[in-house]
Every structure is written in C-alpha cells, then in structure tokens.
Coordinates of C-alpha atoms and ligand atoms in Angstrom, one line a residue:
M1 CA -45.5 37.4 28.8
T2 CA -43.3 35.8 25.7
R3 CA -42.3 32.7 25.9
P4 CA -38.4 33.0 26.2
T5 CA -35.8 32.2 22.6
L6 CA -33.5 29.2 22.9
V7 CA -31.1 31.2 22.8
D8 CA -32.7 33.5 26.2
R9 CA -32.7 30.3 27.2
D10 CA -29.3 28.7 26.5
R11 CA -27.8 31.9 28.1
A12 CA -29.0 30.7 31.5
C13 CA -27.3 27.6 31.1
V14 CA -24.8 26.7 28.6
W15 CA -21.2 27.4 29.2
H16 CA -19.9 26.9 24.6
P17 CA -16.6 26.1 23.9
Y18 CA -13.5 28.8 23.0
T19 CA -15.8 31.0 24.2
Q20 CA -16.0 34.2 27.1
M21 CA -19.2 33.9 27.8
L22 CA -19.7 37.6 29.0
T23 CA -19.6 39.4 25.3
A24 CA -19.3 36.4 22.9
P25 CA -22.8 37.7 20.5
P26 CA -26.0 35.7 20.8
P27 CA -24.8 31.3 19.7
L28 CA -27.0 31.0 16.9
P29 CA -29.5 28.5 17.6
I30 CA -29.5 25.7 14.6
V31 CA -32.4 23.7 14.2
R32 CA -31.5 22.3 10.8
G33 CA -29.3 21.8 8.1
E34 CA -29.7 20.0 5.1
G35 CA -27.3 19.7 2.8
A36 CA -24.3 22.6 2.5
Y37 CA -26.8 24.9 4.6
L38 CA -27.9 25.4 7.8
Y39 CA -30.3 26.5 8.9
T40 CA -32.0 29.4 12.2
E41 CA -34.7 30.0 14.6
D42 CA -35.8 32.8 12.7
G43 CA -35.2 31.6 9.4
R44 CA -32.1 32.5 7.9
R45 CA -29.7 30.2 5.6
L46 CA -26.0 30.3 6.3
L47 CA -24.1 28.3 4.4
D48 CA -21.4 26.9 6.3
G49 CA -18.3 27.4 5.3
I50 CA -16.1 26.0 8.4
S51 CA -18.1 22.3 8.0
S52 CA -19.2 22.6 10.9
W53 CA -15.4 22.8 13.0
W54 CA -14.0 20.8 9.8
V55 CA -16.7 17.3 10.4
N56 CA -19.7 17.7 7.8
I57 CA -18.1 16.5 4.2
H58 CA -21.3 15.2 2.7
G59 CA -23.3 17.5 3.5
H60 CA -26.2 17.8 6.4
S61 CA -28.4 15.3 7.3
H62 CA -27.4 12.9 4.8
P63 CA -30.3 10.8 4.3
R64 CA -28.4 7.3 3.3
L65 CA -26.5 9.2 6.6
N66 CA -29.9 9.2 8.3
A67 CA -31.1 5.7 6.6
A68 CA -27.5 4.0 8.0
L69 CA -27.8 5.9 11.9
A70 CA -32.1 4.5 12.0
A71 CA -30.7 1.3 11.4
Q72 CA -27.9 0.8 13.4
A73 CA -30.4 2.3 16.3
A74 CA -33.0 -0.3 15.8
E75 CA -30.3 -3.3 15.9
L76 CA -27.8 -2.1 18.9
E77 CA -27.4 1.1 20.3
H78 CA -24.0 0.5 22.1
V79 CA -22.4 -1.8 24.3
V80 CA -19.2 -2.5 25.4
F81 CA -16.2 -2.8 23.3
A82 CA -14.1 -4.6 26.0
G83 CA -15.1 -8.2 26.0
C84 CA -17.6 -7.2 23.2
T85 CA -17.2 -6.8 18.9
H86 CA -20.2 -6.1 17.2
P87 CA -20.6 -5.8 13.1
P88 CA -20.2 -2.0 12.8
A89 CA -16.6 -2.1 14.2
V90 CA -15.1 -5.1 12.5
D91 CA -16.7 -3.5 9.4
L92 CA -15.5 -0.1 9.8
A93 CA -12.0 -1.0 10.7
E94 CA -11.3 -3.7 7.4
R95 CA -12.7 -1.0 5.3
L96 CA -10.5 1.7 7.5
L97 CA -7.4 -1.1 6.3
A98 CA -8.7 -1.3 3.3
V99 CA -8.4 2.5 2.3
L100 CA -5.5 3.9 5.2
P101 CA -1.8 4.7 3.4
P102 CA -0.5 0.6 3.2
G103 CA 0.9 -0.9 5.8
L104 CA -1.4 0.7 8.7
T105 CA -3.1 -2.9 9.9
R106 CA -4.5 -2.6 13.3
V107 CA -8.0 0.1 14.2
F108 CA -8.5 1.2 17.8
Y109 CA -10.8 3.3 18.8
S110 CA -11.8 5.8 20.8
D111 CA -14.1 8.6 21.0
N112 CA -12.8 12.4 19.4
G113 CA -9.9 13.9 17.4
S114 CA -7.9 14.7 20.6
T115 CA -8.5 11.1 22.1
A116 CA -7.4 9.5 19.1
V117 CA -4.1 11.6 19.4
E118 CA -3.4 11.0 23.2
V119 CA -4.2 7.1 22.0
A120 CA -1.0 7.4 19.5
L121 CA 1.2 8.9 22.0
K122 CA 0.0 6.2 24.8
L123 CA 0.3 3.7 21.9
A124 CA 4.0 5.1 21.3
T125 CA 5.2 5.5 24.4
Q126 CA 4.5 2.4 25.6
Y127 CA 5.7 0.7 22.4
W128 CA 9.2 1.2 23.8
G129 CA 8.6 0.3 27.3
N130 CA 7.2 -3.3 26.0
R131 CA 10.1 -3.2 23.7
G132 CA 12.7 -3.0 26.1
E133 CA 13.4 0.8 25.4
P134 CA 11.7 2.6 28.5
S135 CA 14.2 5.7 27.6
R136 CA 12.9 6.6 24.4
Q137 CA 9.3 8.4 26.1
S138 CA 9.6 11.7 24.2
F139 CA 8.1 13.4 20.8
V140 CA 8.8 15.7 19.3
A141 CA 6.1 17.5 18.0
L142 CA 6.2 20.7 15.2
H143 CA 5.8 24.5 16.1
H144 CA 2.2 25.9 14.9
A145 CA 1.0 22.7 16.3
Y146 CA -3.0 21.0 17.1
H147 CA -3.4 18.2 18.3
G148 CA -6.4 18.8 20.5
D149 CA -7.3 19.4 23.9
T150 CA -6.6 16.7 26.2
V151 CA -3.4 17.3 27.9
G152 CA -1.0 14.8 25.9
A153 CA -2.8 16.7 23.0
M154 CA -1.7 20.4 24.4
S155 CA 1.6 18.6 25.1
A156 CA 2.3 18.4 22.1
S157 CA 0.8 21.3 20.3
E158 CA 2.6 24.7 20.4
D159 CA 2.8 26.7 23.3
S160 CA -0.9 28.8 23.1
I161 CA -3.0 30.8 23.9
F162 CA -4.6 28.0 24.6
T163 CA -2.2 26.3 25.5
R164 CA -0.8 28.2 28.4
P165 CA -3.2 28.4 31.2
F166 CA -3.4 24.7 31.7
S167 CA 0.9 24.3 31.4
P168 CA 1.5 23.1 35.1
M169 CA -0.3 19.7 34.1
L170 CA 1.7 19.5 29.9
F171 CA 4.1 17.3 30.1
T172 CA 7.4 18.2 27.5
V173 CA 7.7 17.8 23.8
H174 CA 10.4 19.5 22.3
R175 CA 10.1 21.7 19.2
A176 CA 11.2 22.1 15.2
H177 CA 10.2 24.1 12.9
A178 CA 7.2 24.0 10.8
P179 CA 7.5 24.5 6.5
Y180 CA 5.0 27.6 6.0
C181 CA 6.9 28.8 3.5
Y182 CA 4.6 32.4 3.6
R183 CA 6.5 32.7 7.6
C184 CA 9.6 31.1 7.0
P185 CA 10.9 30.1 9.7
L186 CA 14.9 30.4 8.2
G187 CA 13.7 33.8 6.5
L188 CA 14.0 31.8 2.5
E189 CA 11.9 31.8 0.2
R190 CA 10.3 28.6 -1.7
A191 CA 10.5 28.6 -5.0
T192 CA 14.8 28.2 -4.5
C193 CA 14.6 26.7 -0.8
S194 CA 15.2 22.9 -0.3
I195 CA 13.8 22.7 3.1
E196 CA 16.0 23.4 5.1
C197 CA 13.3 24.0 7.9
L198 CA 14.3 19.8 7.7
G199 CA 17.3 20.5 9.2
D200 CA 15.5 21.4 12.7
L201 CA 13.7 18.6 12.8
E202 CA 16.7 16.7 12.5
Q203 CA 18.7 18.3 15.3
Q204 CA 15.5 17.4 17.1
L205 CA 16.6 14.2 16.7
T206 CA 19.6 14.1 17.1
K207 CA 19.7 16.0 20.4
H208 CA 17.5 14.2 22.0
G209 CA 19.3 10.7 20.4
N210 CA 17.6 8.0 22.6
A211 CA 14.7 9.9 24.9
I212 CA 12.7 10.2 21.1
A213 CA 10.3 7.6 21.4
G214 CA 8.1 9.8 17.9
V215 CA 7.0 12.5 15.7
L216 CA 3.9 13.7 16.1
V217 CA 2.8 16.0 12.3
E218 CA -0.3 17.1 11.1
P219 CA 1.2 16.3 7.8
M220 CA 0.7 18.6 4.6
L221 CA -1.9 21.2 7.0
Q222 CA -1.3 22.6 10.1
G223 CA -5.3 23.5 11.1
A224 CA -5.7 25.6 14.0
G225 CA -1.7 27.1 15.0
G226 CA -2.9 29.3 11.1
M227 CA -3.5 26.6 8.1
I228 CA -0.5 26.1 7.4
V229 CA 0.2 24.4 3.4
W230 CA 3.3 22.7 3.8
P231 CA 5.3 20.9 1.0
A232 CA 4.3 18.0 0.2
E233 CA 9.0 16.8 0.5
F234 CA 8.3 18.3 3.7
L235 CA 6.4 15.3 5.0
A236 CA 8.4 12.8 3.0
G237 CA 12.0 14.4 5.0
V238 CA 8.9 13.1 8.3
R239 CA 9.5 9.9 7.6
R240 CA 12.9 9.2 6.2
L241 CA 13.7 11.1 9.6
C242 CA 12.5 9.3 11.6
D243 CA 13.3 5.9 9.7
R244 CA 17.0 7.6 9.8
Y245 CA 16.9 7.8 13.5
G246 CA 14.3 4.7 14.3
V247 CA 11.5 6.2 15.7
L248 CA 7.7 6.3 15.1
M249 CA 5.9 8.6 12.9
I250 CA 3.1 9.6 13.7
A251 CA 0.1 11.1 11.7
D252 CA -1.9 13.3 13.4
E253 CA -5.2 13.0 10.4
V254 CA -7.5 14.6 11.8
L255 CA -8.7 18.1 9.8
T256 CA -6.5 16.0 6.7
G257 CA -8.0 13.0 6.5
F258 CA -11.1 11.6 4.3
G259 CA -10.7 14.0 1.6
R260 CA -10.6 17.2 2.8
T261 CA -6.6 18.2 1.7
G262 CA -7.6 16.0 -1.8
R263 CA -6.2 12.7 -1.3
M264 CA -7.9 9.7 1.2
F265 CA -5.3 10.9 3.7
A266 CA -2.9 13.9 3.3
C267 CA 0.4 11.1 3.7
E268 CA -0.7 10.8 0.3
H269 CA 0.8 13.7 -1.2
A270 CA 4.1 12.4 -0.7
A271 CA 3.5 8.5 -0.3
V272 CA 4.4 8.2 3.1
S273 CA 3.0 6.0 5.3
P274 CA 3.3 6.7 9.6
D275 CA 3.1 4.0 12.0
I276 CA -0.1 5.3 13.7
I277 CA -2.1 7.1 12.4
C278 CA -5.3 9.3 13.9
L279 CA -8.4 9.6 12.8
S280 CA -11.6 11.9 14.0
K281 CA -13.7 15.0 12.8
A282 CA -14.8 13.2 9.3
L283 CA -14.6 9.8 9.8
T284 CA -18.1 10.2 10.7
G285 CA -19.3 12.4 7.9
G286 CA -19.0 14.7 10.6
Y287 CA -21.9 12.2 12.2
L288 CA -21.3 11.6 15.3
P289 CA -18.3 11.9 17.9
L290 CA -15.4 8.9 16.7
G291 CA -12.0 8.2 17.2
A292 CA -9.5 6.5 15.6
T293 CA -5.8 5.6 16.0
A294 CA -4.4 2.9 13.2
T295 CA -0.9 1.0 13.6
S296 CA 1.5 -0.8 11.7
E297 CA 1.4 -4.2 12.9
A298 CA 5.1 -3.8 13.8
V299 CA 3.5 -1.1 16.4
Y300 CA 0.8 -3.9 17.2
E301 CA 2.5 -6.9 17.9
A302 CA 5.1 -4.9 21.0
F303 CA 1.8 -5.8 22.9
L304 CA 1.0 -9.2 22.7
S305 CA 3.0 -11.0 25.5
D306 CA 1.9 -13.1 28.0
D307 CA 2.8 -10.5 30.2
R308 CA 0.1 -9.2 31.4
T309 CA 1.2 -6.0 32.1
K310 CA 2.3 -5.3 28.6
T311 CA -1.4 -4.6 27.4
F312 CA -3.0 -1.4 26.1
F313 CA -4.4 -0.2 28.7
H314 CA -6.4 2.7 27.5
G315 CA -10.4 2.6 26.9
H316 CA -13.2 5.3 26.3
S317 CA -16.9 4.0 27.8
F318 CA -18.4 4.3 23.9
T319 CA -15.1 2.6 22.5
A320 CA -16.9 2.3 19.6
N321 CA -19.7 3.9 19.8
P322 CA -21.8 0.5 16.8
L323 CA -24.2 4.2 16.1
A324 CA -20.7 6.0 14.6
C325 CA -19.1 3.0 13.6
A326 CA -22.5 2.1 11.1
V327 CA -22.9 6.1 9.7
A328 CA -18.7 5.9 9.1
I329 CA -19.4 3.4 6.9
A330 CA -21.9 4.7 5.0
S331 CA -19.7 8.2 4.7
L332 CA -17.2 5.6 3.6
E333 CA -20.2 3.9 0.6
V334 CA -21.4 7.8 0.0
F335 CA -17.8 8.9 -0.3
H336 CA -16.7 6.1 -2.7
D337 CA -20.5 6.0 -5.0
T338 CA -20.0 10.2 -5.2
G339 CA -17.1 10.5 -6.3
A340 CA -15.5 12.7 -3.4
L341 CA -12.7 12.7 -4.0
D342 CA -13.5 14.2 -7.7
R343 CA -15.3 17.4 -6.1
V344 CA -13.1 17.9 -3.3
R345 CA -11.1 18.2 -6.7
D346 CA -13.0 20.6 -8.4
L347 CA -13.4 22.9 -5.6
E348 CA -9.9 22.5 -5.2
G349 CA -10.3 24.1 -8.9
W350 CA -12.7 27.0 -8.0
L351 CA -10.2 28.4 -4.5
R352 CA -8.1 28.4 -6.5
E353 CA -9.9 31.0 -9.1
G354 CA -11.6 32.6 -6.8
L355 CA -9.6 33.0 -3.8
D356 CA -6.2 33.8 -6.4
P357 CA -6.6 37.2 -6.9
L358 CA -7.3 38.6 -3.8
A359 CA -3.5 38.2 -3.7
S360 CA -3.3 41.2 -4.6
L361 CA -5.6 43.5 -1.5
P362 CA -3.2 45.4 0.2
S363 CA -4.7 43.5 3.5
V364 CA -3.9 39.5 2.3
G365 CA -0.9 39.2 3.3
E366 CA -0.7 35.3 1.5
V367 CA -3.5 33.0 0.0
R368 CA -3.2 28.8 0.1
V369 CA -5.8 26.6 -1.5
I370 CA -5.1 23.3 -0.8
G371 CA -7.9 20.0 -1.5
G372 CA -11.4 22.1 0.0
V373 CA -9.6 24.4 2.4
G374 CA -9.4 27.5 0.8
I375 CA -7.2 30.5 2.8
V376 CA -6.6 33.6 3.3
E377 CA -3.7 35.0 5.8
L378 CA -4.1 39.2 6.4
V379 CA -2.1 41.1 7.4
T380 CA -1.3 44.5 8.5
D381 CA 1.6 45.3 6.4
K382 CA 1.3 43.6 3.6
T383 CA 6.5 44.0 3.4
S384 CA 7.0 43.6 6.7
K385 CA 3.9 41.4 7.6
A386 CA 2.1 42.4 11.2
A387 CA -0.4 40.6 11.6
A388 CA -2.7 40.6 13.9
G389 CA -3.5 38.4 16.4
Y390 CA -6.0 35.6 17.3
L391 CA -7.1 37.5 20.0
D392 CA -7.8 40.4 17.3
N393 CA -10.9 42.0 17.0
V394 CA -10.8 41.4 13.3
G395 CA -11.9 37.0 13.5
P396 CA -15.2 38.8 14.7
R397 CA -15.7 41.2 13.4
L398 CA -15.5 39.6 9.7
S399 CA -17.4 36.4 10.6
A400 CA -20.3 39.2 12.0
A401 CA -20.1 40.7 8.9
F402 CA -20.4 37.4 6.3
L403 CA -23.2 36.8 8.9
D404 CA -25.1 38.8 7.8
R405 CA -24.4 37.8 4.2
G406 CA -25.5 34.5 5.6
L407 CA -22.2 32.9 4.9
L408 CA -21.0 30.9 9.1
L409 CA -17.1 31.7 8.5
R410 CA -14.9 31.5 12.2
P411 CA -11.4 32.7 11.1
L412 CA -8.8 31.9 13.1
G413 CA -8.0 35.2 13.6
N414 CA -6.3 37.0 10.6
I415 CA -6.6 33.5 9.0
L416 CA -9.3 33.6 7.0
Y417 CA -10.9 30.7 6.0
F418 CA -13.1 28.7 3.8
M419 CA -13.8 24.7 3.7
P420 CA -16.9 24.1 2.6
P421 CA -18.7 20.5 2.8
Y422 CA -18.0 18.7 -0.6
V423 CA -21.2 19.4 -1.5
V424 CA -21.1 22.4 -2.4
T425 CA -21.8 23.7 -5.6
E426 CA -19.2 26.4 -8.3
S427 CA -21.7 28.8 -7.6
E428 CA -21.6 28.5 -4.0
T429 CA -17.8 29.2 -4.1
A430 CA -18.2 31.3 -6.2
W431 CA -20.6 33.2 -4.1
A432 CA -19.1 33.3 -1.2
I433 CA -15.9 34.1 -2.7
E434 CA -17.8 36.9 -3.5
Q435 CA -18.5 38.1 -0.5
I436 CA -14.9 37.3 1.2
Q437 CA -14.1 39.5 -1.6
D438 CA -16.3 42.6 -0.3
V439 CA -16.0 42.1 3.2
L440 CA -12.3 42.3 2.7
T441 CA -13.1 45.7 0.5
G442 CA -15.4 47.0 2.2
S443 CA -14.4 46.0 6.1
G444 CA -11.3 48.5 6.0
L445 CA -8.6 46.4 7.4
Ligands
PLP1 C1 -5.6 18.0 13.7 C2 -6.6 18.4 14.7 N1 -5.9 16.6 16.5 C3 -6.6 16.8 17.2 C4 -7.7 17.4 17.2 C5 -9.0 17.4 18.0 O1 -10.2 16.5 17.3 P1 -11.3 16.9 18.7 O2 -12.1 18.4 18.8 O3 -11.8 16.1 18.0 O4 -11.0 16.8 19.8 C6 -8.4 19.2 15.8 C7 -9.5 19.1 16.1 O5 -9.5 20.5 15.4 C8 -7.2 19.3 15.0 O6 -7.6 19.7 13.7

C-alpha cells in the first residue's frame, strides 16, 4: 500500500479558509520557502506572487528573521501581557513610533489584522464614551472596503458574499463612496474631476452628526474589495473632513503598511496622520501573527482615570507575543539595512513598464500600479466595463494556468494582481509579467 500524501492526509482532517471544500482543487503541498519562492512536496518551485496573502516582504525563511526567532525562543517564548512587560514588546513599540506618521504615541498589541481593526473600533467607541459623548457610536467606512473577518471588521467591510451569511450578527456602518476612478461612482473622469466623490463622505458626516465616532479607511489601496488605487487627494480630504467634523480618522494599514505602496505607510502619500492606525501582515515580515493598533496621545489620555470603568477592557492570550515582537524588530532592521523602500520603488518601475502595455488587450479594462502592487482589472466588455464577479470561474481558471507555469497568483475574481515579496528581482518580475501576458492572450477571456 502506498503511503498517503500530505494532500491525502490534509483532505481527511483539515478545513481551509475561503475554500469551498467540496469543489476546490487539492491544496498545494508547500514544504519549504526561500526568498521569493515556495517549494512543493513534489519538487515544484513557485514564485510567490501574492507574498503569502500579502504578508511577506523580505522573502521566505530569511536568515536574520530566523536567527531573531530562535534567539528569542531561547530567552522567553511568551508571557501574559496584562501586568507584565518584556523587552521585545517595548523595543518594537519604540521602533514603530519612530517610523509611524507623526502624532501616534501609543501601541496596543493584538494578534492579526482583524483584531487590530477590532481594537481600533472598540477604542474609538469607548474614547467618546469616556469623554462624555456616548452618542458617538457609529462609523463611516467606504464602499469596496475590506477590514477583516471578525464581527466588527466585517461590519465595517462592504456588504458582499464574504459578509452576507453573517448579516444578522453585524452592526450598521454608514457607507460613503470610494474613489474607484475606473468605475467612478459619479461617472466622472479623473483627469478632469476635483475628487467630487469626497462629497458623499461629507454628506454622511453631516447626516449622522454627533452619532459618528470615526471614519475607517484603507489609505491609498483598498485591497480585497478590488485592489483600488486612490488619488492621494482623496486621502488628504478624508483627514480634512475628520478634522472639520471632529471625528477620529482610523487608517487600516494592515495591507499597506511597511512599504507596500512605496512609502513606509500609505498615509505618507498625503502627508496625513490618522488618530488611530491598524497594522499587521508585514509587521513581522510575514513570519508570525501579530497586530498593533497605534493611537494618538489624545485617544490614550481619554482612558486615563481613577474611574476603573474607563479602562480599555480588551486583550488576547497572545497579546504582544515575544517571538512575534522579536521577529518584527528584526524585520524593521532588515527593512532599513536592505533599503527595502528603494527596492519597492524599483519594483514599481518594473511593474509599470511591464504591465502598462497590457492595457491594450481586449480583456483588460485597466492596469493600476502602486508601490509593489501591480493590478490588472479584467473585463468581458471594454466599452461597458462589464466584468465577471468574484465567484466567476475566471479567477480559479487563471490561478490554475499560472500555477502550471510556476507562478502563484490568487486573483480576486476579475482582479488579477501581482504583489511579490520585495526581494523579487527585475528579471523575476519581467518573467512573471510575461506569464501574465501569455495567459491573458492565450486564455480566450
Ligand atoms: C486592509 C485589511 N485589513 C484587515 C485585514 C484582516 O487581516 P487578517 O487577515 O490578518 O485578520 C486585511 C486582510 O487581508 C486587510 O487587507
């Protein structure tokens, strides 16, 4: 009898995320990673074109991150963070505050991107309660938003097939236009518009007035909702409106943080500082789950009181896990020492040069590039911009075609994107774009 493979064993006992277990193709048995590549049990080499769900930045199995992890494991693997502290948590907070947009002074740790957002929503709600304005309990978020899979993060996310089964659990979040220029909600053209779409956010803030606690956005790049790249003027406008209406601006930089958009943080594109910022994914270089929610001193101070009910009663067993913090510190060091931002800017140039010509293909509606992310929005009709949705088979079909060629991509329906670790080379990028072009021209889309 032959021994069952890893995939056989997986199929017998594991349930995968975002996967229809009845019909999905077998999972890829990945046994090793090195640099921008993943290796399968049966010896295939795959270029990681999605940075392993947008988390990896320095490449897989990085020697310095490995060493930091091993060294920390030998010292202290974990300790409760209520009532205790430890060097990696403090070092990391100091280093984060040194690179975050100005005005952010406190770091609250959690486990992942969704909890970083959940913490932000809870902090904002209690901030207003503690300040004697408990009516400010609602949020404004944008169309096409994705903020995670916990209940608060789902509530803030766009109503979609991701959230619909859970709608009875979700709370109401007011929604305003996103600056999706290719499909402008107002039918305008970016070349001639004045970011009129911001008006919708202002209307929401006017309409709901003192009921609003904060505005939650994914600055510059809305990810899972369609890889939508913003004009920086919209981001500047969000800050302006939050100031004008006296509400908190919450930046979900879970995807965009740590260089992904070509700046350390996407808020820098418009030189704005949010009142609260959410971080995860590349925070640990993509090694370990860790979330961080950083706030301004004003937010922090609203929780300081002799009245203990004003305490922020929130925490997770693995808050500020020392292993994750130690790797995050090493990741920031590697980021600095290897000139990661320069690499992302180079990558941006290669992506523009290689992907822009694809815009003329009949199946391509728009090519968008920001930092280390290249996006190709596919359409079934260029004139009407009609497109297949997330559930259409185009995504899985494309994924399978790229896999055959040794490229791991995971299109969001008709939104094809390439988001590799920053260590990807110019020739690897050119190769990946060649695969994209070949598949798009040969796929009969
Ligand atoms: C902008 C944004 N926020 C939050 C999340 C949720 O992060 P996690 O998957 O770590 O819970 C994601 C995940 O893709 C994201 O892109």
